[in-house]
Short mmCIF file of C-alpha atoms in Angstrom, two decimals:
data_model
loop_
_atom_site.label_atom_id
_atom_site.label_comp_id
_atom_site.label_asym_id
_atom_site.label_seq_id
_atom_site.Cartn_x
_atom_site.Cartn_y
_atom_site.Cartn_z
CA ALA G 291 0.02 -0.15 0.06
CA GLN G 292 1.25 3.46 -0.56
CA LYS G 293 0.89 6.45 2.03
CA VAL G 294 2.40 9.75 2.20
CA THR G 295 2.98 11.53 5.44
CA GLN G 296 3.36 15.15 6.06
CA ALA G 297 3.77 15.43 10.09
CA GLN G 298 3.81 19.13 10.52
CA THR G 299 0.10 20.09 10.48
CA GLU G 300 0.82 23.61 10.87
CA ILE G 301 3.75 25.77 10.58
CA SER G 302 4.25 29.42 11.69
CA VAL G 303 7.09 31.79 10.81
CA VAL G 304 7.97 35.17 10.15
CA GLU G 305 8.55 36.99 6.80
CA LYS G 306 12.50 36.42 5.55
CA GLU G 307 13.05 33.18 7.60
CA ASP G 308 13.31 29.81 5.70
CA VAL G 309 10.94 27.00 6.27
CA THR G 310 11.18 23.56 5.49
CA LEU G 311 7.80 21.31 5.05
CA ASP G 312 8.59 17.83 5.50
CA CYS G 313 7.09 14.85 3.22
CA VAL G 314 7.71 10.96 3.75
CA TYR G 315 6.17 8.66 1.46
CA GLU G 316 5.62 4.61 1.22
CA THR G 317 5.69 2.45 -1.50
CA ARG G 318 6.97 -1.07 -2.83
CA ASP G 319 6.96 0.27 -6.50
CA THR G 320 9.76 0.98 -8.20
CA THR G 321 8.83 3.67 -10.39
CA TYR G 322 6.59 6.48 -9.13
CA TYR G 323 5.99 10.20 -8.91
CA LEU G 324 6.23 12.82 -6.28
CA PHE G 325 4.00 16.13 -6.56
CA TRP G 326 4.17 19.24 -4.70
CA TYR G 327 0.82 21.30 -4.72
CA LYS G 328 -0.01 24.33 -3.14
CA GLN G 329 -3.44 25.58 -1.89
CA PRO G 330 -4.17 29.20 -1.21
CA PRO G 331 -7.10 30.22 0.63
CA SER G 332 -9.12 30.41 -2.64
CA GLY G 333 -8.78 26.64 -2.90
CA GLU G 334 -7.37 26.09 -6.40
CA LEU G 335 -4.39 23.73 -6.37
CA VAL G 336 -1.30 25.26 -7.70
CA PHE G 337 0.99 22.73 -9.22
CA LEU G 338 4.42 23.21 -8.13
CA ILE G 339 6.84 20.61 -8.65
CA ARG G 340 6.66 16.57 -10.16
CA ARG G 341 9.72 14.27 -9.77
CA ASN G 342 9.98 10.54 -11.00
CA SER G 343 11.69 7.94 -8.79
CA PHE G 344 15.03 7.84 -11.10
CA ASP G 345 15.84 11.44 -10.52
CA GLU G 346 17.11 12.08 -7.15
CA GLN G 347 18.57 15.59 -8.06
CA ASN G 348 17.53 18.09 -6.00
CA GLU G 349 15.83 20.95 -7.64
CA ILE G 350 15.63 24.62 -7.46
CA SER G 351 13.30 27.35 -8.78
CA GLY G 352 13.51 30.81 -7.20
CA ARG G 353 12.96 30.53 -3.35
CA TYR G 354 11.46 27.04 -3.57
CA SER G 355 13.94 24.26 -3.34
CA TRP G 356 13.05 20.29 -2.92
CA ASN G 357 15.35 17.59 -1.76
CA PHE G 358 14.46 14.27 -2.62
CA GLN G 359 16.26 11.27 -1.04
CA LYS G 360 14.84 7.79 -1.67
CA SER G 361 17.16 6.45 1.09
CA THR G 362 14.70 7.86 3.90
CA SER G 363 11.88 8.04 1.36
CA SER G 364 11.53 11.88 1.56
CA PHE G 365 10.87 14.72 -0.55
CA ASN G 366 11.44 17.70 1.54
CA PHE G 367 10.20 21.30 -0.02
CA THR G 368 12.22 24.39 1.57
CA ILE G 369 11.16 27.90 0.77
CA THR G 370 14.05 30.25 1.27
CA ALA G 371 13.10 33.96 2.28
CA SER G 372 9.71 33.38 3.16
CA GLN G 373 6.73 36.00 1.89
CA VAL G 374 3.25 36.72 3.11
CA VAL G 375 2.32 35.38 -0.41
CA ASP G 376 3.84 32.05 0.56
CA SER G 377 0.85 31.52 3.31
CA ALA G 378 -1.17 28.53 1.98
CA VAL G 379 -1.83 24.81 2.55
CA TYR G 380 0.97 22.39 1.00
CA PHE G 381 0.18 19.23 0.08
CA CYS G 382 2.70 16.29 -0.82
CA ALA G 383 1.43 13.71 -3.35
CA LEU G 384 2.58 10.20 -5.27
CA ILE G 385 1.57 8.12 -7.79
CA VAL G 386 3.01 4.58 -8.37
CA ASP G 387 3.06 3.14 -11.72
CA SER G 388 0.96 0.63 -11.16
CA ASN G 389 -2.08 2.96 -9.86
CA TYR G 390 -3.34 6.06 -11.06
CA GLN G 391 -4.68 7.50 -7.96
CA LEU G 392 -3.03 10.20 -6.51
CA ILE G 393 -2.14 9.73 -2.85
CA TRP G 394 -2.74 12.58 -0.89
CA GLY G 395 -0.82 13.59 2.42
CA ALA G 396 -2.49 15.49 4.98
CA GLY G 397 -1.48 18.60 4.14
CA THR G 398 0.73 21.51 5.69
CA LYS G 399 -0.85 24.60 6.50
CA LEU G 400 2.04 27.16 6.17
CA ILE G 401 1.56 30.77 8.05
CA ILE G 402 3.80 33.64 6.86
CA LYS G 403 3.62 36.15 9.41
CA PRO G 404 4.81 39.88 8.42
CA GLY L 25 -1.64 25.35 -21.97
CA ALA L 26 -3.68 22.41 -19.90
CA VAL L 27 -6.39 24.74 -18.40
CA VAL L 28 -9.31 22.84 -16.72
CA SER L 29 -12.26 24.78 -15.73
CA GLN L 30 -15.18 23.76 -13.24
CA HIS L 31 -18.59 25.66 -13.29
CA PRO L 32 -20.41 26.54 -11.49
CA SER L 33 -17.39 27.72 -8.92
CA ARG L 34 -19.65 27.89 -6.02
CA VAL L 35 -23.17 27.12 -5.40
CA ILE L 36 -25.80 27.21 -2.69
CA CYS L 37 -29.11 25.38 -2.87
CA LYS L 38 -31.71 24.10 -0.59
CA SER L 39 -31.53 20.81 0.82
CA GLY L 40 -33.18 17.89 -1.26
CA THR L 41 -32.40 19.82 -4.77
CA SER L 42 -29.92 18.30 -7.31
CA VAL L 43 -26.80 20.04 -8.53
CA LYS L 44 -24.68 19.71 -11.35
CA ILE L 45 -21.05 20.41 -11.54
CA GLU L 46 -19.29 20.87 -14.85
CA CYS L 47 -15.47 20.27 -15.39
CA ARG L 48 -14.07 20.64 -18.52
CA SER L 49 -10.56 20.43 -20.11
CA LEU L 50 -10.11 23.50 -22.15
CA ASP L 51 -7.24 22.97 -24.42
CA PHE L 52 -6.70 19.40 -24.71
CA GLN L 53 -8.64 16.38 -24.37
CA ALA L 54 -8.72 14.10 -21.22
CA THR L 55 -8.85 10.58 -21.52
CA THR L 56 -9.65 10.34 -17.59
CA MET L 57 -11.42 12.92 -15.34
CA PHE L 58 -11.09 12.41 -11.46
CA TRP L 59 -13.72 13.62 -8.78
CA TYR L 60 -12.52 14.83 -5.67
CA ARG L 61 -14.14 15.92 -2.16
CA GLN L 62 -12.31 18.15 0.16
CA PHE L 63 -13.82 19.06 3.72
CA PRO L 64 -12.39 22.04 5.49
CA LYS L 65 -9.20 21.71 6.82
CA GLN L 66 -8.47 18.24 5.20
CA SER L 67 -6.70 16.43 2.53
CA LEU L 68 -8.57 15.78 -0.87
CA MET L 69 -10.19 12.44 -1.23
CA LEU L 70 -11.00 10.76 -4.46
CA MET L 71 -14.82 10.38 -5.19
CA ALA L 72 -14.32 8.52 -8.48
CA THR L 73 -12.68 8.26 -11.71
CA SER L 74 -14.19 8.72 -14.83
CA ASN L 75 -13.46 7.54 -18.27
CA GLU L 76 -15.27 8.97 -21.75
CA GLY L 77 -17.86 6.75 -22.91
CA SER L 78 -18.05 4.45 -19.99
CA LYS L 79 -19.07 4.12 -16.39
CA ALA L 80 -17.47 5.96 -14.00
CA THR L 81 -15.30 3.65 -10.77
CA TYR L 82 -16.72 4.68 -7.53
CA GLU L 83 -13.79 4.58 -4.32
CA GLN L 84 -15.23 2.88 -1.68
CA GLY L 85 -17.91 4.62 0.47
CA VAL L 86 -18.93 6.85 -2.02
CA GLU L 87 -22.62 6.16 -3.10
CA LYS L 88 -22.89 6.23 -6.73
CA ASP L 89 -26.45 6.86 -6.99
CA LYS L 90 -25.86 9.77 -5.13
CA PHE L 91 -23.17 11.45 -7.10
CA LEU L 92 -24.07 10.72 -10.59
CA ILE L 93 -20.77 11.13 -12.92
CA ASN L 94 -21.28 11.73 -16.86
CA HIS L 95 -17.94 11.47 -18.97
CA ALA L 96 -19.81 11.87 -22.34
CA SER L 97 -17.03 14.12 -24.06
CA LEU L 98 -13.05 14.06 -23.86
CA THR L 99 -13.58 17.27 -22.66
CA LEU L 100 -16.43 17.21 -20.27
CA SER L 101 -17.13 15.56 -17.26
CA THR L 102 -20.05 16.24 -14.79
CA LEU L 103 -20.74 15.46 -11.19
CA THR L 104 -24.35 15.79 -10.13
CA VAL L 105 -25.19 15.45 -6.36
CA THR L 106 -28.67 14.34 -6.45
CA SER L 107 -30.85 15.22 -3.37
CA ALA L 108 -28.13 17.31 -1.59
CA HIS L 109 -27.99 17.53 1.99
CA PRO L 110 -25.95 19.44 4.47
CA GLU L 111 -23.56 16.86 5.01
CA ASP L 112 -22.70 17.02 1.14
CA SER L 113 -21.12 20.42 1.46
CA SER L 114 -17.86 20.78 0.50
CA PHE L 115 -15.20 21.91 -1.84
CA TYR L 116 -15.54 19.47 -5.35
CA ILE L 117 -12.49 19.64 -7.41
CA CYS L 118 -11.80 17.49 -10.91
CA SER L 119 -8.86 16.94 -12.60
CA ALA L 120 -7.98 15.83 -16.12
CA GLU L 121 -5.50 13.19 -17.52
CA PRO L 122 -4.46 14.17 -20.86
CA LEU L 123 -4.75 11.94 -23.74
CA GLY L 124 -1.77 9.89 -24.32
CA GLY L 125 -0.37 11.92 -20.97
CA GLY L 126 0.66 9.03 -18.52
CA THR L 127 -1.37 8.65 -15.10
CA ASP L 128 1.48 11.07 -13.71
CA THR L 129 -0.45 13.83 -15.53
CA GLN L 130 -3.28 15.35 -13.79
CA TYR L 131 -4.40 19.13 -14.52
CA PHE L 132 -6.58 20.38 -11.88
CA GLY L 133 -9.66 22.72 -12.07
CA PRO L 134 -10.29 25.21 -9.59
CA GLY L 135 -12.73 23.74 -7.24
CA THR L 136 -16.44 24.34 -6.93
CA ARG L 137 -18.11 25.18 -3.21
CA LEU L 138 -21.05 23.47 -2.58
CA THR L 139 -23.32 24.84 0.29
CA VAL L 140 -26.19 23.12 1.01
CA LEU L 141 -28.85 24.91 3.32
#
């Protein structure tokens, strides 16, 4: 069975601080894809990144970076120099090659205070 | 590209009425569309998967007679909440998998907020 765990229910930091959102996944499949989505108060899901299981390279996109480590089954997301506009709920998700369903984490609510 | 729309974005209805929510892929054809439900402060829960021209596959615990899904074309799927009750109030989100796009590619609609009085 597959599972995604986001242990941090809510994180609150002051603007300009760096913050890391944790994501731990479970699967026995060797081919899978990991995702991060942002859900602002409006509700619309914003796609942030997709990473396949064969690509362990870390990725940086502006203030966002992702650390994928198969050894610990983790796909953590870091926001550098956080801004108030980063406030949202962030979801980590998993799809395995043998099943079309997205497996969602519970989400982490990120609050950036001015 | 890869835009998915939902209509309406927000609906308020009386208990006992039926509500239809449309999900459209605007610039691509979708082999498969997914319907999710999200309660406040919770994650997305997959309700059903629909493939064009065939019956939808419902997840365990989701009443197929309550939540009617029709996927009449490669760009349109509809979810009808029949005889809605207050407990059906929720945020409904659809996603679409492009034709030939693979199971790892889903594009999400903006969601429909349903409030049943």
